[in-house]
mmCIF file of C-alpha atoms in Angstrom:
data_model
loop_
_atom_site.group_PDB
_atom_site.id
_atom_site.type_symbol
_atom_site.label_atom_id
_atom_site.label_comp_id
_atom_site.label_asym_id
_atom_site.label_seq_id
_atom_site.Cartn_x
_atom_site.Cartn_y
_atom_site.Cartn_z
ATOM 1 C CA MET A 1 16.841 -11.354 -3.218
ATOM 2 C CA ARG A 2 18.898 -10.111 -0.295
ATOM 3 C CA PHE A 3 17.808 -8.678 3.047
ATOM 4 C CA ASP A 4 19.554 -5.423 2.188
ATOM 5 C CA GLU A 5 17.012 -4.910 -0.619
ATOM 6 C CA VAL A 6 14.216 -4.702 1.973
ATOM 7 C CA ILE A 7 13.571 -1.138 3.114
ATOM 8 C CA GLY A 8 14.004 -0.748 6.872
ATOM 9 C CA HIS A 9 13.047 -3.467 9.382
ATOM 10 C CA ASP A 10 16.618 -4.139 10.506
ATOM 11 C CA ASP A 11 15.385 -5.596 13.799
ATOM 12 C CA ALA A 12 12.991 -7.953 11.996
ATOM 13 C CA LYS A 13 15.777 -9.176 9.699
ATOM 14 C CA GLU A 14 17.958 -9.975 12.720
ATOM 15 C CA ARG A 15 15.120 -11.860 14.404
ATOM 16 C CA LEU A 16 14.625 -14.025 11.316
ATOM 17 C CA LYS A 17 18.336 -14.772 11.061
ATOM 18 C CA ALA A 18 18.447 -15.650 14.755
ATOM 19 C CA MET A 19 15.635 -18.189 14.303
ATOM 20 C CA VAL A 20 17.739 -20.018 11.749
ATOM 21 C CA ALA A 21 21.048 -19.721 13.639
ATOM 22 C CA GLU A 22 19.535 -20.980 16.885
ATOM 23 C CA GLY A 23 17.625 -23.831 15.230
ATOM 24 C CA HIS A 24 14.250 -22.374 16.220
ATOM 25 C CA LEU A 25 12.784 -21.908 12.748
ATOM 26 C CA PRO A 26 9.020 -22.604 12.943
ATOM 27 C CA HIS A 27 7.457 -24.625 10.147
ATOM 28 C CA ALA A 28 4.887 -21.852 9.541
ATOM 29 C CA LEU A 29 5.373 -18.085 9.842
ATOM 30 C CA LEU A 30 2.565 -15.543 9.475
ATOM 31 C CA PHE A 31 3.878 -12.133 8.347
ATOM 32 C CA CYS A 32 1.520 -9.336 9.445
ATOM 33 C CA GLY A 33 1.682 -5.569 9.645
ATOM 34 C CA PRO A 34 0.326 -2.325 8.191
ATOM 35 C CA LYS A 35 -0.352 -2.122 4.483
ATOM 36 C CA GLY A 36 2.701 -1.070 2.489
ATOM 37 C CA CYS A 37 5.226 -1.920 5.216
ATOM 38 C CA GLY A 38 7.008 -4.519 3.075
ATOM 39 C CA LYS A 39 5.743 -7.833 4.457
ATOM 40 C CA MET A 40 5.979 -9.579 1.098
ATOM 41 C CA ALA A 41 9.446 -8.154 0.412
ATOM 42 C CA LEU A 42 10.710 -9.432 3.758
ATOM 43 C CA ALA A 43 9.134 -12.867 3.249
ATOM 44 C CA MET A 44 10.735 -13.135 -0.207
ATOM 45 C CA ALA A 45 14.127 -12.099 1.182
ATOM 46 C CA PHE A 46 13.779 -14.680 3.959
ATOM 47 C CA ALA A 47 12.866 -17.392 1.456
ATOM 48 C CA SER A 48 16.001 -16.482 -0.494
ATOM 49 C CA TYR A 49 18.055 -16.592 2.712
ATOM 50 C CA LEU A 50 16.781 -20.089 3.534
ATOM 51 C CA LEU A 51 17.533 -21.397 0.051
ATOM 52 C CA CYS A 52 20.924 -19.703 -0.438
ATOM 53 C CA GLN A 53 23.875 -22.094 -0.207
ATOM 54 C CA SER A 54 26.521 -19.582 0.855
ATOM 55 C CA HIS A 55 25.707 -16.644 3.106
ATOM 56 C CA THR A 56 27.925 -13.573 3.051
ATOM 57 C CA ALA A 57 30.125 -12.302 5.861
ATOM 58 C CA ASP A 58 27.346 -9.931 6.947
ATOM 59 C CA ASP A 59 24.944 -12.901 7.063
ATOM 60 C CA ASP A 60 22.855 -12.265 3.964
ATOM 61 C CA SER A 61 22.089 -14.213 0.792
ATOM 62 C CA CYS A 62 25.205 -14.314 -1.382
ATOM 63 C CA GLY A 63 23.453 -13.508 -4.661
ATOM 64 C CA LYS A 64 26.018 -15.645 -6.507
ATOM 65 C CA CYS A 65 25.368 -19.331 -5.834
ATOM 66 C CA LEU A 66 23.224 -21.542 -8.074
ATOM 67 C CA GLN A 67 20.228 -21.100 -5.757
ATOM 68 C CA CYS A 68 20.492 -17.307 -5.841
ATOM 69 C CA ALA A 69 20.865 -17.387 -9.620
ATOM 70 C CA MET A 70 17.514 -19.166 -9.875
ATOM 71 C CA LEU A 71 15.976 -16.857 -7.289
ATOM 72 C CA ARG A 72 16.908 -13.786 -9.310
ATOM 73 C CA LYS A 73 14.209 -14.877 -11.756
ATOM 74 C CA TRP A 74 12.048 -16.377 -9.012
ATOM 75 C CA ALA A 75 12.331 -19.717 -10.746
ATOM 76 C CA HIS A 76 13.687 -21.855 -7.911
ATOM 77 C CA PRO A 77 12.080 -25.322 -8.033
ATOM 78 C CA ASP A 78 11.740 -25.498 -4.230
ATOM 79 C CA LEU A 79 10.013 -22.135 -3.823
ATOM 80 C CA HIS A 80 6.281 -22.332 -4.540
ATOM 81 C CA PHE A 81 4.141 -19.197 -4.742
ATOM 82 C CA THR A 82 0.419 -19.120 -4.020
ATOM 83 C CA TYR A 83 -1.705 -16.026 -4.662
ATOM 84 C CA PRO A 84 -5.326 -15.057 -5.369
ATOM 85 C CA THR A 85 -6.561 -15.753 -8.895
ATOM 86 C CA ILE A 86 -9.605 -15.387 -11.094
ATOM 87 C CA LYS A 87 -11.035 -17.682 -13.726
ATOM 88 C CA PRO A 88 -8.964 -17.410 -16.905
ATOM 89 C CA PRO A 89 -10.827 -16.084 -19.952
ATOM 90 C CA GLY A 90 -12.660 -18.842 -21.795
ATOM 91 C CA SER A 91 -12.687 -21.292 -18.877
ATOM 92 C CA SER A 92 -15.835 -23.199 -17.970
ATOM 93 C CA SER A 93 -18.103 -22.081 -15.153
ATOM 94 C CA ASP A 94 -17.011 -24.930 -12.880
ATOM 95 C CA TYR A 95 -13.271 -24.461 -13.495
ATOM 96 C CA LYS A 96 -11.211 -23.856 -10.336
ATOM 97 C CA PRO A 97 -8.227 -21.628 -11.178
ATOM 98 C CA VAL A 98 -4.786 -22.148 -9.632
ATOM 99 C CA SER A 99 -1.753 -19.915 -9.301
ATOM 100 C CA ASP A 100 0.062 -21.620 -12.158
ATOM 101 C CA ASP A 101 -2.639 -20.345 -14.529
ATOM 102 C CA PHE A 102 -1.158 -16.866 -14.019
ATOM 103 C CA ALA A 103 2.509 -17.751 -13.570
ATOM 104 C CA ARG A 104 3.621 -15.476 -16.409
ATOM 105 C CA GLU A 105 1.774 -12.453 -15.019
ATOM 106 C CA TRP A 106 3.065 -13.207 -11.516
ATOM 107 C CA HIS A 107 6.688 -13.324 -12.610
ATOM 108 C CA GLU A 108 6.221 -10.107 -14.590
ATOM 109 C CA LEU A 109 4.899 -8.479 -11.409
ATOM 110 C CA LEU A 110 7.842 -9.751 -9.342
ATOM 111 C CA ALA A 111 10.271 -8.545 -11.999
ATOM 112 C CA ASP A 112 9.076 -5.002 -11.246
ATOM 113 C CA GLY A 113 10.052 -5.426 -7.596
ATOM 114 C CA PRO A 114 8.831 -7.005 -4.339
ATOM 115 C CA TYR A 115 6.586 -4.071 -3.355
ATOM 116 C CA PHE A 116 3.117 -4.221 -4.874
ATOM 117 C CA THR A 117 -0.571 -4.141 -3.990
ATOM 118 C CA LEU A 118 -3.567 -6.353 -4.645
ATOM 119 C CA GLU A 119 -4.913 -3.646 -6.958
ATOM 120 C CA GLN A 120 -1.746 -3.819 -9.048
ATOM 121 C CA TRP A 121 -2.028 -7.606 -9.206
ATOM 122 C CA LEU A 122 -5.667 -7.465 -10.300
ATOM 123 C CA GLU A 123 -4.781 -4.964 -12.989
ATOM 124 C CA ARG A 124 -1.962 -7.231 -14.134
ATOM 125 C CA ILE A 125 -4.317 -10.189 -14.595
ATOM 126 C CA GLY A 126 -6.897 -8.018 -16.332
ATOM 127 C CA THR A 127 -9.692 -7.576 -13.835
ATOM 128 C CA VAL A 128 -11.042 -4.943 -11.485
ATOM 129 C CA ASN A 129 -14.476 -6.404 -10.770
ATOM 130 C CA GLN A 130 -13.914 -10.143 -10.260
ATOM 131 C CA GLN A 131 -13.255 -11.389 -6.745
ATOM 132 C CA ALA A 132 -9.781 -12.932 -6.661
ATOM 133 C CA ILE A 133 -9.606 -15.974 -4.362
ATOM 134 C CA ILE A 134 -7.462 -18.992 -3.564
ATOM 135 C CA THR A 135 -9.457 -22.070 -4.513
ATOM 136 C CA VAL A 136 -9.578 -25.560 -3.038
ATOM 137 C CA LYS A 137 -7.800 -26.832 -6.138
ATOM 138 C CA GLU A 138 -4.879 -24.566 -5.208
ATOM 139 C CA SER A 139 -4.593 -26.310 -1.822
ATOM 140 C CA ASP A 140 -4.383 -29.626 -3.672
ATOM 141 C CA GLU A 141 -1.613 -28.146 -5.833
ATOM 142 C CA ILE A 142 0.318 -27.028 -2.745
ATOM 143 C CA SER A 143 0.000 -30.492 -1.237
ATOM 144 C CA HIS A 144 1.221 -32.121 -4.446
ATOM 145 C CA LYS A 145 4.207 -29.801 -4.866
ATOM 146 C CA LEU A 146 5.337 -30.169 -1.272
ATOM 147 C CA SER A 147 5.035 -33.960 -1.373
ATOM 148 C CA ILE A 148 7.854 -34.083 -3.922
ATOM 149 C CA LYS A 149 11.384 -34.343 -2.551
ATOM 150 C CA SER A 150 13.409 -31.131 -2.550
ATOM 151 C CA SER A 151 15.252 -30.903 -5.861
ATOM 152 C CA GLN A 152 18.177 -29.049 -4.294
ATOM 153 C CA GLY A 153 18.370 -30.977 -1.039
ATOM 154 C CA GLY A 154 17.363 -28.044 1.177
ATOM 155 C CA TYR A 155 14.133 -26.460 2.299
ATOM 156 C CA LYS A 156 10.855 -26.604 0.416
ATOM 157 C CA ILE A 157 9.079 -23.284 0.830
ATOM 158 C CA SER A 158 5.432 -22.474 0.285
ATOM 159 C CA LEU A 159 5.015 -18.690 0.142
ATOM 160 C CA ILE A 160 1.323 -17.807 0.310
ATOM 161 C CA TRP A 161 0.364 -14.204 -0.415
ATOM 162 C CA LEU A 162 -2.988 -13.094 1.062
ATOM 163 C CA PRO A 163 -4.054 -16.443 2.589
ATOM 164 C CA GLU A 164 -7.186 -14.722 3.946
ATOM 165 C CA ARG A 165 -8.541 -14.984 0.390
ATOM 166 C CA MET A 166 -8.824 -18.764 0.669
ATOM 167 C CA ASN A 167 -12.351 -20.068 0.621
ATOM 168 C CA ALA A 168 -13.414 -22.279 3.544
ATOM 169 C CA GLU A 169 -12.660 -25.596 1.815
ATOM 170 C CA SER A 170 -9.246 -24.414 0.690
ATOM 171 C CA ALA A 171 -8.376 -23.055 4.153
ATOM 172 C CA ASN A 172 -9.300 -26.346 5.828
ATOM 173 C CA LYS A 173 -7.050 -28.281 3.467
ATOM 174 C CA LEU A 174 -4.198 -25.874 4.142
ATOM 175 C CA LEU A 175 -4.767 -26.354 7.862
ATOM 176 C CA LYS A 176 -4.177 -30.076 7.507
ATOM 177 C CA LEU A 177 -0.937 -29.405 5.643
ATOM 178 C CA ILE A 178 0.285 -27.023 8.332
ATOM 179 C CA GLU A 179 -0.674 -29.473 11.071
ATOM 180 C CA GLU A 180 1.303 -32.267 9.418
ATOM 181 C CA PRO A 181 3.843 -30.556 7.159
ATOM 182 C CA PRO A 182 6.008 -32.574 4.772
ATOM 183 C CA SER A 183 9.608 -32.986 5.842
ATOM 184 C CA HIS A 184 11.844 -29.903 5.693
ATOM 185 C CA THR A 185 8.959 -27.653 4.608
ATOM 186 C CA VAL A 186 8.458 -24.027 5.631
ATOM 187 C CA PHE A 187 5.224 -22.108 5.125
ATOM 188 C CA LEU A 188 5.503 -18.332 4.809
ATOM 189 C CA LEU A 189 2.075 -16.681 4.910
ATOM 190 C CA VAL A 190 1.855 -12.956 4.109
ATOM 191 C CA SER A 191 -1.432 -11.484 5.264
ATOM 192 C CA GLU A 192 -3.070 -8.051 5.071
ATOM 193 C CA ALA A 193 -5.999 -9.206 7.242
ATOM 194 C CA PRO A 194 -4.870 -12.033 9.570
ATOM 195 C CA ASP A 195 -8.098 -11.850 11.578
ATOM 196 C CA MET A 196 -9.921 -13.183 8.518
ATOM 197 C CA LEU A 197 -7.914 -16.405 8.625
ATOM 198 C CA LEU A 198 -9.228 -19.497 10.361
ATOM 199 C CA GLU A 199 -8.406 -19.322 14.054
ATOM 200 C CA THR A 200 -6.968 -22.834 13.791
ATOM 201 C CA ILE A 201 -4.533 -21.666 11.092
ATOM 202 C CA ARG A 202 -3.483 -18.639 13.132
ATOM 203 C CA SER A 203 -2.899 -20.819 16.189
ATOM 204 C CA ARG A 204 -0.595 -23.127 14.224
ATOM 205 C CA THR A 205 1.592 -20.391 12.793
ATOM 206 C CA GLN A 206 4.080 -18.150 14.531
ATOM 207 C CA ARG A 207 2.934 -14.602 14.039
ATOM 208 C CA PHE A 208 5.680 -12.261 12.844
ATOM 209 C CA GLU A 209 4.473 -8.701 13.329
ATOM 210 C CA LEU A 210 6.043 -5.817 11.429
ATOM 211 C CA ARG A 211 5.791 -2.136 12.266
ATOM 212 C CA ARG A 212 5.585 0.706 9.783
ATOM 213 C CA ILE A 213 8.830 1.488 7.978
ATOM 214 C CA ASP A 214 10.742 4.198 9.785
ATOM 215 C CA THR A 215 10.812 7.573 8.066
ATOM 216 C CA ALA A 216 14.610 7.674 7.777
ATOM 217 C CA SER A 217 14.685 4.380 5.838
ATOM 218 C CA ILE A 218 12.011 5.568 3.395
ATOM 219 C CA GLU A 219 13.844 8.837 2.917
ATOM 220 C CA GLN A 220 17.122 7.032 2.232
ATOM 221 C CA ALA A 221 15.427 4.650 -0.221
ATOM 222 C CA LEU A 222 13.825 7.546 -2.109
ATOM 223 C CA VAL A 223 17.232 9.137 -2.547
ATOM 224 C CA SER A 224 19.163 5.981 -3.450
ATOM 225 C CA ARG A 225 16.511 4.138 -5.499
ATOM 226 C CA ARG A 226 14.499 6.952 -7.047
ATOM 227 C CA GLY A 227 17.082 9.723 -7.315
ATOM 228 C CA ILE A 228 14.925 12.172 -5.361
ATOM 229 C CA ASP A 229 16.706 15.156 -3.840
ATOM 230 C CA THR A 230 17.107 15.103 -0.071
ATOM 231 C CA GLU A 231 14.582 17.853 0.720
ATOM 232 C CA ALA A 232 11.812 16.316 -1.402
ATOM 233 C CA ALA A 233 12.623 12.823 -0.099
ATOM 234 C CA HIS A 234 12.335 14.062 3.476
ATOM 235 C CA ARG A 235 8.902 15.572 2.877
ATOM 236 C CA ILE A 236 7.566 12.555 0.991
ATOM 237 C CA ALA A 237 8.891 10.171 3.652
ATOM 238 C CA ARG A 238 7.082 12.134 6.350
ATOM 239 C CA ILE A 239 3.712 11.947 4.574
ATOM 240 C CA SER A 240 4.125 8.271 3.606
ATOM 241 C CA ASP A 241 2.934 7.062 7.027
ATOM 242 C CA GLY A 242 5.537 4.285 7.099
ATOM 243 C CA SER A 243 4.435 2.817 3.755
ATOM 244 C CA TRP A 244 6.776 2.481 0.789
ATOM 245 C CA MET A 245 3.793 2.108 -1.535
ATOM 246 C CA GLN A 246 2.306 5.333 -0.196
ATOM 247 C CA ALA A 247 5.651 7.062 -0.770
ATOM 248 C CA LEU A 248 5.611 5.875 -4.384
ATOM 249 C CA ASP A 249 1.992 6.969 -4.730
ATOM 250 C CA ALA A 250 3.031 10.417 -3.504
ATOM 251 C CA LEU A 251 5.654 10.537 -6.243
ATOM 252 C CA ASP A 252 3.149 9.457 -8.896
ATOM 253 C CA ALA A 253 0.514 11.864 -7.605
ATOM 254 C CA GLU A 254 2.837 14.848 -7.430
ATOM 255 C CA SER A 255 1.725 16.352 -10.738
ATOM 256 C CA GLU A 256 -1.958 15.818 -9.927
ATOM 257 C CA ASN A 257 -1.509 17.268 -6.447
ATOM 258 C CA ASN A 258 0.185 20.303 -7.954
ATOM 259 C CA GLN A 259 -2.929 20.802 -10.045
ATOM 260 C CA PHE A 260 -5.174 20.308 -6.996
ATOM 261 C CA LEU A 261 -3.116 22.867 -5.064
ATOM 262 C CA ALA A 262 -3.639 25.371 -7.890
ATOM 263 C CA ASP A 263 -7.385 24.572 -7.828
ATOM 264 C CA PHE A 264 -7.488 25.030 -4.040
ATOM 265 C CA ILE A 265 -5.683 28.369 -4.239
ATOM 266 C CA GLN A 266 -7.922 29.626 -7.049
ATOM 267 C CA MET A 267 -11.117 28.643 -5.239
ATOM 268 C CA ASN A 268 -10.029 30.343 -2.016
ATOM 269 C CA ARG A 269 -8.971 33.524 -3.793
ATOM 270 C CA MET A 270 -12.276 33.779 -5.660
ATOM 271 C CA SER A 271 -14.228 33.003 -2.488
ATOM 272 C CA PHE A 272 -12.282 35.360 -0.248
ATOM 273 C CA THR A 273 -12.721 38.282 -2.657
ATOM 274 C CA ARG A 274 -16.371 37.311 -3.234
ATOM 275 C CA ASN A 275 -15.735 37.136 -6.967
ATOM 276 C CA VAL A 276 -18.930 35.410 -8.097
ATOM 277 C CA ARG A 277 -17.887 35.289 -11.764
ATOM 278 C CA GLY A 278 -14.561 33.760 -10.725
ATOM 279 C CA MET A 279 -16.321 31.193 -8.513
ATOM 280 C CA THR A 280 -18.628 30.300 -11.412
ATOM 281 C CA ASP A 281 -15.695 29.864 -13.811
ATOM 282 C CA TRP A 282 -13.839 27.759 -11.255
ATOM 283 C CA ALA A 283 -16.854 25.513 -10.653
ATOM 284 C CA LEU A 284 -17.296 25.081 -14.405
ATOM 285 C CA MET A 285 -13.622 24.164 -14.823
ATOM 286 C CA VAL A 286 -13.457 21.475 -12.101
ATOM 287 C CA SER A 287 -16.844 20.077 -13.113
ATOM 288 C CA GLY A 288 -15.056 18.921 -16.269
ATOM 289 C CA TYR A 289 -12.943 16.498 -14.257
ATOM 290 C CA GLY A 290 -14.151 12.907 -14.007
ATOM 291 C CA ARG A 291 -16.017 12.049 -10.824
ATOM 292 C CA GLU A 292 -13.171 9.960 -9.391
ATOM 293 C CA LYS A 293 -10.754 12.826 -9.936
ATOM 294 C CA GLN A 294 -13.249 15.232 -8.357
ATOM 295 C CA LYS A 295 -13.385 13.028 -5.266
ATOM 296 C CA ARG A 296 -9.592 12.914 -5.100
ATOM 297 C CA MET A 297 -9.507 16.687 -5.391
ATOM 298 C CA LEU A 298 -11.934 17.102 -2.495
ATOM 299 C CA ALA A 299 -9.890 14.666 -0.413
ATOM 300 C CA TYR A 300 -6.871 16.841 -1.164
ATOM 301 C CA PHE A 301 -8.805 19.956 -0.102
ATOM 302 C CA LEU A 302 -9.647 18.224 3.186
ATOM 303 C CA ARG A 303 -5.978 17.477 3.782
ATOM 304 C CA MET A 304 -4.970 21.050 3.047
ATOM 305 C CA LEU A 305 -7.557 22.338 5.523
ATOM 306 C CA ARG A 306 -6.200 19.988 8.158
ATOM 307 C CA GLU A 307 -2.620 21.072 7.463
ATOM 308 C CA SER A 308 -3.622 24.734 7.590
ATOM 309 C CA PHE A 309 -5.368 24.338 10.928
ATOM 310 C CA VAL A 310 -2.461 22.404 12.497
ATOM 311 C CA TYR A 311 0.065 24.890 11.093
ATOM 312 C CA ASN A 312 -1.317 27.499 13.475
ATOM 313 C CA PHE A 313 0.005 25.501 16.438
ATOM 314 C CA HIS A 314 3.614 25.956 15.236
ATOM 315 C CA LEU A 315 4.425 22.254 15.612
ATOM 316 C CA PRO A 316 6.278 21.337 12.391
ATOM 317 C CA ASP A 317 6.453 17.650 13.331
ATOM 318 C CA LEU A 318 2.663 17.477 12.953
ATOM 319 C CA THR A 319 2.439 18.974 9.470
ATOM 320 C CA TYR A 320 3.087 17.031 6.269
ATOM 321 C CA MET A 321 3.363 19.292 3.228
ATOM 322 C CA THR A 322 5.450 19.844 0.147
ATOM 323 C CA MET A 323 7.423 23.061 -0.101
ATOM 324 C CA GLU A 324 4.857 24.584 -2.469
ATOM 325 C CA GLU A 325 1.982 23.678 -0.147
ATOM 326 C CA GLU A 326 3.754 25.165 2.843
ATOM 327 C CA GLN A 327 4.438 28.425 1.022
ATOM 328 C CA PHE A 328 0.697 28.853 0.457
ATOM 329 C CA VAL A 329 -0.348 27.657 3.921
ATOM 330 C CA LYS A 330 1.962 30.200 5.604
ATOM 331 C CA ARG A 331 -0.335 32.928 4.291
ATOM 332 C CA TYR A 332 -3.603 30.997 4.356
ATOM 333 C CA ALA A 333 -3.531 29.259 7.745
ATOM 334 C CA ARG A 334 -4.665 32.297 9.731
ATOM 335 C CA PHE A 335 -8.069 32.045 8.052
ATOM 336 C CA VAL A 336 -8.607 28.446 9.206
ATOM 337 C CA ASN A 337 -9.381 28.339 12.907
ATOM 338 C CA GLU A 338 -11.493 26.692 15.597
ATOM 339 C CA THR A 339 -14.597 28.637 14.514
ATOM 340 C CA ASN A 340 -14.707 27.236 10.985
ATOM 341 C CA ILE A 341 -12.509 24.124 10.659
ATOM 342 C CA ILE A 342 -15.328 21.700 11.463
ATOM 343 C CA ASP A 343 -17.769 23.354 9.064
ATOM 344 C CA LEU A 344 -15.134 23.579 6.325
ATOM 345 C CA SER A 345 -14.298 19.889 6.748
ATOM 346 C CA GLU A 346 -17.966 18.890 6.724
ATOM 347 C CA LEU A 347 -18.481 20.993 3.604
ATOM 348 C CA MET A 348 -15.814 19.041 1.688
ATOM 349 C CA THR A 349 -17.021 15.699 3.054
ATOM 350 C CA THR A 350 -20.604 16.443 2.011
ATOM 351 C CA ALA A 351 -19.411 17.470 -1.439
ATOM 352 C CA GLN A 352 -17.549 14.156 -1.774
ATOM 353 C CA TYR A 353 -20.746 12.319 -0.871
ATOM 354 C CA ASP A 354 -22.827 14.336 -3.327
ATOM 355 C CA ILE A 355 -20.363 13.760 -6.168
ATOM 356 C CA GLY A 356 -20.367 10.051 -5.368
ATOM 357 C CA ARG A 357 -24.161 10.121 -5.619
ATOM 358 C CA ASN A 358 -23.998 11.668 -9.107
ATOM 359 C CA ALA A 359 -25.096 15.166 -8.102
ATOM 360 C CA ASN A 360 -24.590 17.922 -10.676
ATOM 361 C CA PRO A 361 -20.907 18.877 -10.186
ATOM 362 C CA LYS A 362 -21.395 22.493 -11.356
ATOM 363 C CA ILE A 363 -23.948 23.061 -8.601
ATOM 364 C CA VAL A 364 -21.886 21.156 -5.986
ATOM 365 C CA PHE A 365 -18.660 23.064 -6.625
ATOM 366 C CA PHE A 366 -20.276 26.483 -6.934
ATOM 367 C CA ASP A 367 -22.006 25.814 -3.605
ATOM 368 C CA VAL A 368 -18.646 24.819 -2.065
ATOM 369 C CA ALA A 369 -17.013 28.046 -3.242
ATOM 370 C CA LEU A 370 -20.003 30.122 -2.088
ATOM 371 C CA GLN A 371 -19.992 28.627 1.420
ATOM 372 C CA VAL A 372 -16.226 29.045 1.725
ATOM 373 C CA THR A 373 -16.849 32.769 1.163
ATOM 374 C CA VAL A 374 -18.808 32.911 4.427
ATOM 375 C CA LEU A 375 -16.743 30.445 6.453
ATOM 376 C CA LEU A 376 -13.374 32.111 5.795
ATOM 377 C CA LYS A 377 -14.702 35.353 7.305
ATOM 378 C CA ARG A 378 -15.257 33.707 10.681
ATOM 379 C CA THR A 379 -12.732 34.703 13.309
ATOM 380 C CA PRO A 380 -12.293 33.648 16.954
ATOM 381 C CA GLN A 381 -13.936 35.912 19.502
#
């Protein structure tokens, strides 16, 4: 994997290269930063850079040497991955799982690309309820693998994804390894919650902080990698909050959000015209959604209220909407003002809570529509 496959973070890439060029490469790096910013992608590209035998003229992995050929399948013998696991089906109650138990699933995940979430990993290994951890047996495996001489004569790299999921015994064993690392070994730790790591581990690693991905880089990646047109890419990049995963989620959620926009428009039209039969029909329709979808819909309604309120300030840099959303908000925003925005927001938040507590959705949604009827009539004095 090359640095140019990592979205954004040009300054971070240069800092990593400079560490190597100046001979200041620490034996343990802790990659931190906001969720979805590409910490794992950058760590994987850096591992490839360290193992590559022939860098290009622009100082990147060549992608052609024997090392890069193995790295294309993430099968390099001197690159060792560690990640949270669960007990494999059929294992005994005292069995301590290790990463190698799920090597096939891990490589399938990596084959889809270096950007992924813990939720995607848990789904891949077939669980949503079990707590995935890194066991003490895994620390023993790391120690054993790193004690073996490098097969290619270069670095040995231990890339640990989500080290905060180590239990106490495992973390203490890792600490000893980091304190006295085997020769020519580099630890790359990629953490979503570094404050949950042992203080002694944090103090023995060099923290490498990443910022959110800049909007322009996300926009460019959406166009070049996903074939999105420039206008749509620009809007999605702006609402992604510097997260590539959030940008992809926005793409996946587009059809559902289109439906939620239609639901939002219908509710407001029925409420504004005080069409009780229409409000009843609308409440009956959305009550047929599953509860999780109903909560997502209400979260979408909250966002649309926020966008409508902010739209009134005529500051386009503060609004984050699709073209279809903006077309509706242009006409709707004048009804959302300082006299009702708080009550409207609290109405949706309360409805989310009630749905989560298994309240009757027909009653909840009819009540929402009925109260919107009153709140939309409020105007500033």
